[in-house]
Structures are given as structure tokens and as C-alpha cells.
Amino acid sequence: MNDRDVQRRAALGAFLRSRRERLTPDEVGLTGGPRRRTPGLRREEVALLSGVSVSWCSRLEQGRPIAASGQVLDALATTLRLTAAERRHLFELAGESDAAPRPAADGCPAVGDHLRATVAALSPVPACLLDRHWDVLAHNDSEAALYDGLDQLPVQRRNMIWLYFGWPPMRAILKNWEAESWAVLAQFRASADRHPGDPRFAEIVADVSTADPGFPARWERHDVAGFTPALKRFDHPGLGFLTFRQAKLIAAEDPELHLVARHPADPGTRRAVERAAAGG
């Protein structure tokens, strides 16, 4: 192991020990007994409740180089009553992807009101909030005007990959659709490969494949890419020719949430989106 791995494993062990010591036996349904020198839970108790061996728990807390699968980490997170932030920290320290589904509302992960308000406040700049599946969790009126009909789609199809490949108007209104679609799919593929146990990715791929016969071949190419700022050009039937500079920001409270804003790149585009936002 290199120094970074040693430090990461030490941090993982210290974190698990601190979470174990903050819990009482009563909180997890155990009897504390008359004499207890150990603060919080004993390692034996954590091991029993998590379905792992005591020696394994000991080596993990000692920062020893042992493998911790997602299933075992999930059991530890449940036993130790970790919050969502603590659970994410646990998986990151262990170098594992967390495939557990996020809290859902109407088929999509829950989003704080402050993020929805931020997206709305960006109008007339078109903006939306995406999760790791590229599901559109929130969008403002300008974004809805850009992708006319977005609000009428079923919740499960309010997804950027669906819009690019399964929504017929996209190929007509987006200039240079071929190159744009390859770039978007490569970013989506990279996200899917980072979360191999997440069923939502497979659901999206299957759904889009039924709408676009050429999509499976594209998917099997395994092209991956990261986000790069780029100009996006539209020939919109209602708004005319539009050019945007696109930016993507990560939500501090959840790195899996991305705020995408499309800033007008010329005066004509700005006037068009202002008219759209005003209902013109």
C-alpha cells in the first residue's frame, strides 16, 4: 500500500470506531449489563449485528488492508445508524460505490426546496437539476420552453438521455446532434460504470433502446468522457436560432446532484429566452 492508502484506511478505522462508540446497547436493542468499560458498543456486538466476524471488524478498525464489499458496508451503515452523509463518507473511505437507492418522491430522488428555488431563480437562463442518472429532478420555465413538452413526459422519462435519444424533436432542434449525443452518452456511461449495481441505469438503457434501434450499438461501445464546457446551438421552432454556453455545478450537500445552466451566448438568444420566460 502507498501512503495515501494507509492514511485512508486509518481514517476509515477511526471513523468506524467513533460511530461504534457513540451508540448505546439500548439503541440497538441489546442489554448493556452491569459492568461496561467500553464506551458505546463493543466490536463483538457490531460484528454480531452486521453479520461479520469479530476479527474482521477488528482489522478494519485497525486500518489493516482487508476488502470491504458494498454489502458488508451496507450492513455496517445500518448497524451504526449512519446518516446519509456518514454513509457516503463510509463508502468513499472504503473505495466502494454505494448502490443503495436514494429516497424517492414521485419516482425521483428527493430534492431540497432551496435547490428548486435556485433553479427557478436562474430564469430567464434555462436551468435544471440532474442526478447521477441524468434524471431531471427540477427545471425552470425557461428550460421547459427550450424542451417543449418536458412537463408532459412521465416522470421516469424526464431524463436527458431519453430526451437525446428517445424524444424525436431533439434531433431536429439541436444543431450538431450527432456529436452532442455521443458526448452526452459517454458522460452517462462513465456515471453508470461507477455505479454497477444501480438498477436505474439499466432501466434507462432498456427504455431508450426500445425507442432508438441504434442506441444499443452505441451503448456497447463503452465510450466514456467527462464534462467539458461547450457551446450548444438550437434551431428552435418557437424561439429561433439559439446559442448557449453551458455550465455544470455540483451541489455541496450531494455531489451526485448537478445544476446545469445554459447562459445565452449572444444578444439574440438572450432576448429570445427573456420573451419565453415572460410567456411570449
Short mmCIF file of C-alpha atoms in Angstrom, two decimals:
data_model
loop_
_atom_site.label_atom_id
_atom_site.label_comp_id
_atom_site.label_asym_id
_atom_site.label_seq_id
_atom_site.Cartn_x
_atom_site.Cartn_y
_atom_site.Cartn_z
CA MET A 1 0.00 0.00 0.00
CA ASN A 2 1.11 3.55 -0.65
CA ASP A 3 0.96 6.30 1.97
CA ARG A 4 -2.39 7.55 0.69
CA ASP A 5 -4.00 4.12 1.07
CA VAL A 6 -2.55 3.79 4.58
CA GLN A 7 -4.00 7.16 5.58
CA ARG A 8 -7.38 6.37 4.00
CA ARG A 9 -7.64 3.04 5.83
CA ALA A 10 -6.60 4.69 9.09
CA ALA A 11 -9.32 7.30 8.60
CA LEU A 12 -11.84 4.55 7.85
CA GLY A 13 -10.93 2.68 11.04
CA ALA A 14 -11.10 5.82 13.19
CA PHE A 15 -14.46 6.77 11.67
CA LEU A 16 -15.99 3.33 12.33
CA ARG A 17 -14.65 3.30 15.87
CA SER A 18 -16.11 6.75 16.58
CA ARG A 19 -19.53 5.71 15.24
CA ARG A 20 -19.44 2.50 17.28
CA GLU A 21 -18.55 4.31 20.50
CA ARG A 22 -21.36 6.86 20.20
CA LEU A 23 -24.11 4.18 20.25
CA THR A 24 -25.52 2.58 23.39
CA PRO A 25 -26.69 -1.04 23.59
CA ASP A 26 -30.25 0.11 24.26
CA GLU A 27 -30.32 1.99 20.96
CA VAL A 28 -29.73 -1.20 19.01
CA GLY A 29 -31.86 -3.50 21.17
CA LEU A 30 -29.09 -5.03 23.32
CA THR A 31 -28.70 -5.31 27.08
CA GLY A 32 -25.80 -3.28 28.42
CA GLY A 33 -25.15 -5.44 31.51
CA PRO A 34 -23.99 -4.27 34.97
CA ARG A 35 -20.32 -3.62 34.11
CA ARG A 36 -19.33 -1.97 30.80
CA ARG A 37 -15.92 -0.43 30.41
CA THR A 38 -16.23 0.02 26.64
CA PRO A 39 -17.95 3.26 25.60
CA GLY A 40 -20.81 2.59 23.25
CA LEU A 41 -20.96 -0.77 21.51
CA ARG A 42 -18.33 -3.48 21.65
CA ARG A 43 -16.77 -4.75 18.43
CA GLU A 44 -18.34 -8.12 19.13
CA GLU A 45 -21.77 -6.53 19.18
CA VAL A 46 -21.21 -4.64 15.92
CA ALA A 47 -19.96 -7.85 14.31
CA LEU A 48 -22.98 -9.81 15.52
CA LEU A 49 -25.49 -7.23 14.34
CA SER A 50 -23.73 -6.81 10.98
CA GLY A 51 -23.23 -10.49 10.24
CA VAL A 52 -19.42 -10.38 10.06
CA SER A 53 -16.62 -11.84 12.18
CA VAL A 54 -15.14 -10.04 15.17
CA SER A 55 -11.63 -10.40 13.75
CA TRP A 56 -12.75 -8.77 10.51
CA CYS A 57 -14.22 -5.80 12.42
CA SER A 58 -11.02 -5.50 14.44
CA ARG A 59 -8.78 -5.49 11.38
CA LEU A 60 -10.99 -2.92 9.68
CA GLU A 61 -10.83 -0.56 12.67
CA GLN A 62 -7.06 -1.08 12.85
CA GLY A 63 -6.66 0.13 9.26
CA ARG A 64 -5.50 -3.27 8.01
CA PRO A 65 -5.64 -3.92 4.22
CA ILE A 66 -8.81 -6.01 4.01
CA ALA A 67 -11.57 -5.92 1.41
CA ALA A 68 -14.95 -4.47 2.37
CA SER A 69 -17.74 -5.23 -0.07
CA GLY A 70 -20.70 -2.94 -0.65
CA GLN A 71 -22.97 -5.49 1.03
CA VAL A 72 -20.88 -5.53 4.21
CA LEU A 73 -20.56 -1.75 4.24
CA ASP A 74 -24.33 -1.51 3.91
CA ALA A 75 -24.73 -3.80 6.93
CA LEU A 76 -22.28 -1.70 8.96
CA ALA A 77 -24.04 1.51 7.98
CA THR A 78 -27.35 0.05 9.13
CA THR A 79 -25.95 -1.27 12.43
CA LEU A 80 -24.20 2.02 13.23
CA ARG A 81 -27.28 4.10 12.32
CA LEU A 82 -25.32 6.25 9.89
CA THR A 83 -26.86 9.35 8.36
CA ALA A 84 -26.87 9.76 4.57
CA ALA A 85 -23.71 11.92 4.76
CA GLU A 86 -21.99 9.44 7.09
CA ARG A 87 -22.92 6.53 4.84
CA ARG A 88 -21.49 8.32 1.81
CA HIS A 89 -18.30 9.04 3.78
CA LEU A 90 -18.02 5.38 4.78
CA PHE A 91 -18.25 4.15 1.19
CA GLU A 92 -15.80 6.78 -0.06
CA LEU A 93 -13.21 5.85 2.58
CA ALA A 94 -13.64 2.17 1.71
CA GLY A 95 -13.28 2.91 -2.02
CA GLU A 96 -16.64 1.33 -2.85
CA SER A 97 -19.70 2.52 -4.79
CA ASP A 98 -22.97 2.70 -2.90
CA ALA A 99 -25.71 1.08 -4.98
CA ALA A 100 -28.48 1.72 -2.46
CA PRO A 101 -31.41 3.68 -3.93
CA ARG A 102 -31.85 7.26 -2.79
CA PRO A 103 -35.01 8.49 -1.06
CA ALA A 104 -37.66 8.89 -3.73
CA ALA A 105 -40.64 11.14 -4.34
CA ASP A 106 -42.82 10.57 -7.39
CA GLY A 107 -40.18 8.24 -8.83
CA CYS A 108 -37.24 10.64 -8.41
CA PRO A 109 -34.81 11.34 -5.55
CA ALA A 110 -35.97 13.99 -3.11
CA VAL A 111 -34.61 17.49 -3.73
CA GLY A 112 -34.40 20.28 -1.19
CA ASP A 113 -36.59 23.33 -1.66
CA HIS A 114 -33.51 25.55 -1.70
CA LEU A 115 -32.17 23.78 -4.79
CA ARG A 116 -35.52 24.03 -6.55
CA ALA A 117 -35.66 27.74 -5.67
CA THR A 118 -32.14 28.25 -7.03
CA VAL A 119 -33.06 26.61 -10.34
CA ALA A 120 -36.20 28.75 -10.59
CA ALA A 121 -34.32 31.95 -9.72
CA LEU A 122 -31.91 31.49 -12.63
CA SER A 123 -34.69 32.21 -15.13
CA PRO A 124 -34.58 33.53 -17.86
CA VAL A 125 -31.42 31.41 -18.07
CA PRO A 126 -32.59 27.84 -18.79
CA ALA A 127 -31.52 25.61 -15.91
CA CYS A 128 -32.20 22.17 -14.48
CA LEU A 129 -31.02 19.87 -11.73
CA LEU A 130 -29.78 16.40 -12.68
CA ASP A 131 -28.89 13.38 -10.56
CA ARG A 132 -26.29 10.74 -11.38
CA HIS A 133 -28.78 9.01 -13.70
CA TRP A 134 -29.30 12.29 -15.62
CA ASP A 135 -32.90 12.35 -14.41
CA VAL A 136 -34.30 15.89 -14.44
CA LEU A 137 -35.25 16.50 -10.81
CA ALA A 138 -36.11 20.18 -11.19
CA HIS A 139 -36.21 22.72 -14.02
CA ASN A 140 -37.32 26.30 -14.54
CA ASP A 141 -39.79 27.74 -17.05
CA SER A 142 -37.03 28.67 -19.50
CA GLU A 143 -35.77 25.09 -19.59
CA ALA A 144 -39.33 23.87 -20.16
CA ALA A 145 -39.67 26.30 -23.08
CA LEU A 146 -36.40 25.04 -24.57
CA TYR A 147 -37.54 21.41 -24.36
CA ASP A 148 -41.20 22.00 -25.16
CA GLY A 149 -43.29 19.15 -23.75
CA LEU A 150 -40.86 18.24 -20.93
CA ASP A 151 -43.57 18.76 -18.31
CA GLN A 152 -45.92 16.41 -20.17
CA LEU A 153 -43.48 13.48 -20.12
CA PRO A 154 -43.93 10.76 -17.49
CA VAL A 155 -41.62 11.33 -14.52
CA GLN A 156 -39.43 8.34 -15.45
CA ARG A 157 -38.81 9.83 -18.90
CA ARG A 158 -37.79 13.27 -17.68
CA ASN A 159 -34.24 12.21 -18.30
CA MET A 160 -31.58 13.81 -20.50
CA ILE A 161 -30.59 10.51 -22.12
CA TRP A 162 -34.22 9.88 -23.02
CA LEU A 163 -34.52 13.41 -24.41
CA TYR A 164 -31.43 12.96 -26.59
CA PHE A 165 -32.28 9.52 -27.97
CA GLY A 166 -35.96 8.82 -27.34
CA TRP A 167 -37.57 12.23 -27.84
CA PRO A 168 -37.99 12.86 -31.61
CA PRO A 169 -37.86 16.71 -31.54
CA MET A 170 -34.31 16.71 -30.11
CA ARG A 171 -32.66 15.61 -33.36
CA ALA A 172 -34.44 18.41 -35.21
CA ILE A 173 -33.84 21.30 -32.81
CA LEU A 174 -30.30 20.54 -31.60
CA LYS A 175 -27.67 21.56 -34.11
CA ASN A 176 -24.83 19.03 -34.41
CA TRP A 177 -26.94 16.41 -32.64
CA GLU A 178 -24.59 13.59 -33.69
CA ALA A 179 -21.54 14.95 -31.87
CA GLU A 180 -23.56 16.24 -28.93
CA SER A 181 -25.28 12.91 -28.39
CA TRP A 182 -22.00 10.99 -28.39
CA ALA A 183 -20.57 13.35 -25.75
CA VAL A 184 -23.65 13.11 -23.53
CA LEU A 185 -23.83 9.33 -23.78
CA ALA A 186 -20.11 8.99 -22.94
CA GLN A 187 -20.62 11.01 -19.76
CA PHE A 188 -23.67 8.94 -18.86
CA ARG A 189 -21.73 5.71 -19.48
CA ALA A 190 -18.97 6.86 -17.13
CA SER A 191 -21.54 7.52 -14.41
CA ALA A 192 -23.22 4.14 -14.96
CA ASP A 193 -19.90 2.29 -14.75
CA ARG A 194 -19.15 3.98 -11.42
CA HIS A 195 -22.40 2.53 -10.01
CA PRO A 196 -22.64 -1.00 -11.44
CA GLY A 197 -25.33 -2.16 -9.01
CA ASP A 198 -27.72 0.74 -9.58
CA PRO A 199 -30.83 -0.59 -11.39
CA ARG A 200 -31.95 2.84 -12.62
CA PHE A 201 -29.19 2.90 -15.25
CA ALA A 202 -30.33 -0.43 -16.70
CA GLU A 203 -33.92 0.82 -16.69
CA ILE A 204 -32.97 3.92 -18.70
CA VAL A 205 -30.87 1.95 -21.19
CA ALA A 206 -33.70 -0.56 -21.76
CA ASP A 207 -36.30 2.18 -22.20
CA VAL A 208 -34.21 4.22 -24.63
CA SER A 209 -33.29 1.08 -26.60
CA THR A 210 -36.97 0.47 -27.35
CA ALA A 211 -37.27 3.96 -28.84
CA ASP A 212 -33.96 4.12 -30.74
CA PRO A 213 -32.88 0.90 -32.53
CA GLY A 214 -29.37 2.30 -32.93
CA PHE A 215 -28.90 3.01 -29.23
CA PRO A 216 -27.77 -0.49 -28.09
CA ALA A 217 -24.81 -0.42 -30.51
CA ARG A 218 -23.78 2.99 -29.21
CA TRP A 219 -24.07 1.78 -25.64
CA GLU A 220 -21.93 -1.28 -26.26
CA ARG A 221 -19.04 0.89 -27.48
CA HIS A 222 -18.33 1.76 -23.83
CA ASP A 223 -17.20 5.29 -24.73
CA VAL A 224 -16.62 7.41 -21.61
CA ALA A 225 -15.93 11.10 -21.12
CA GLY A 226 -16.09 13.83 -18.53
CA PHE A 227 -17.93 17.13 -18.74
CA THR A 228 -16.30 19.88 -20.81
CA PRO A 229 -17.78 23.38 -21.28
CA ALA A 230 -19.17 23.77 -24.79
CA LEU A 231 -21.46 25.89 -26.93
CA LYS A 232 -24.89 24.36 -27.56
CA ARG A 233 -26.81 25.52 -30.61
CA PHE A 234 -30.53 25.10 -31.20
CA ASP A 235 -32.82 25.74 -34.16
CA HIS A 236 -35.99 26.03 -32.12
CA PRO A 237 -39.38 26.14 -33.88
CA GLY A 238 -40.73 28.71 -31.45
CA LEU A 239 -37.65 30.61 -30.27
CA GLY A 240 -35.48 30.64 -33.39
CA PHE A 241 -31.71 30.18 -33.52
CA LEU A 242 -30.21 29.95 -30.03
CA THR A 243 -26.64 29.61 -28.77
CA PHE A 244 -25.80 28.84 -25.14
CA ARG A 245 -22.67 28.46 -23.04
CA GLN A 246 -23.37 25.54 -20.75
CA ALA A 247 -22.07 25.26 -17.18
CA LYS A 248 -22.44 22.43 -14.70
CA LEU A 249 -22.14 22.90 -10.91
CA ILE A 250 -22.08 20.28 -8.15
CA ALA A 251 -24.40 20.64 -5.14
CA ALA A 252 -22.28 20.80 -1.99
CA GLU A 253 -24.71 18.71 0.08
CA ASP A 254 -24.78 15.90 -2.50
CA PRO A 255 -22.02 15.58 -5.14
CA GLU A 256 -24.34 13.36 -7.18
CA LEU A 257 -26.60 16.35 -7.92
CA HIS A 258 -25.58 18.66 -10.77
CA LEU A 259 -27.06 22.05 -11.55
CA VAL A 260 -26.89 22.72 -15.30
CA ALA A 261 -27.29 26.30 -16.53
CA ARG A 262 -27.37 27.39 -20.18
CA HIS A 263 -26.25 31.00 -20.46
CA PRO A 264 -27.19 32.92 -23.65
CA ALA A 265 -24.06 33.39 -25.78
CA ASP A 266 -25.41 36.31 -27.84
CA PRO A 267 -27.98 39.14 -27.56
CA GLY A 268 -30.48 37.41 -29.84
CA THR A 269 -30.54 34.30 -27.65
CA ARG A 270 -30.93 36.41 -24.51
CA ARG A 271 -33.88 38.28 -25.99
CA ALA A 272 -35.50 35.01 -27.06
CA VAL A 273 -35.23 33.37 -23.64
CA GLU A 274 -36.45 36.54 -21.93
CA ARG A 275 -39.53 36.51 -24.15
CA ALA A 276 -40.06 32.82 -23.38
CA ALA A 277 -39.72 33.40 -19.63
CA ALA A 278 -42.25 36.23 -19.87
CA GLY A 279 -44.68 33.92 -21.64
CA GLY A 280 -44.17 35.49 -25.07
#
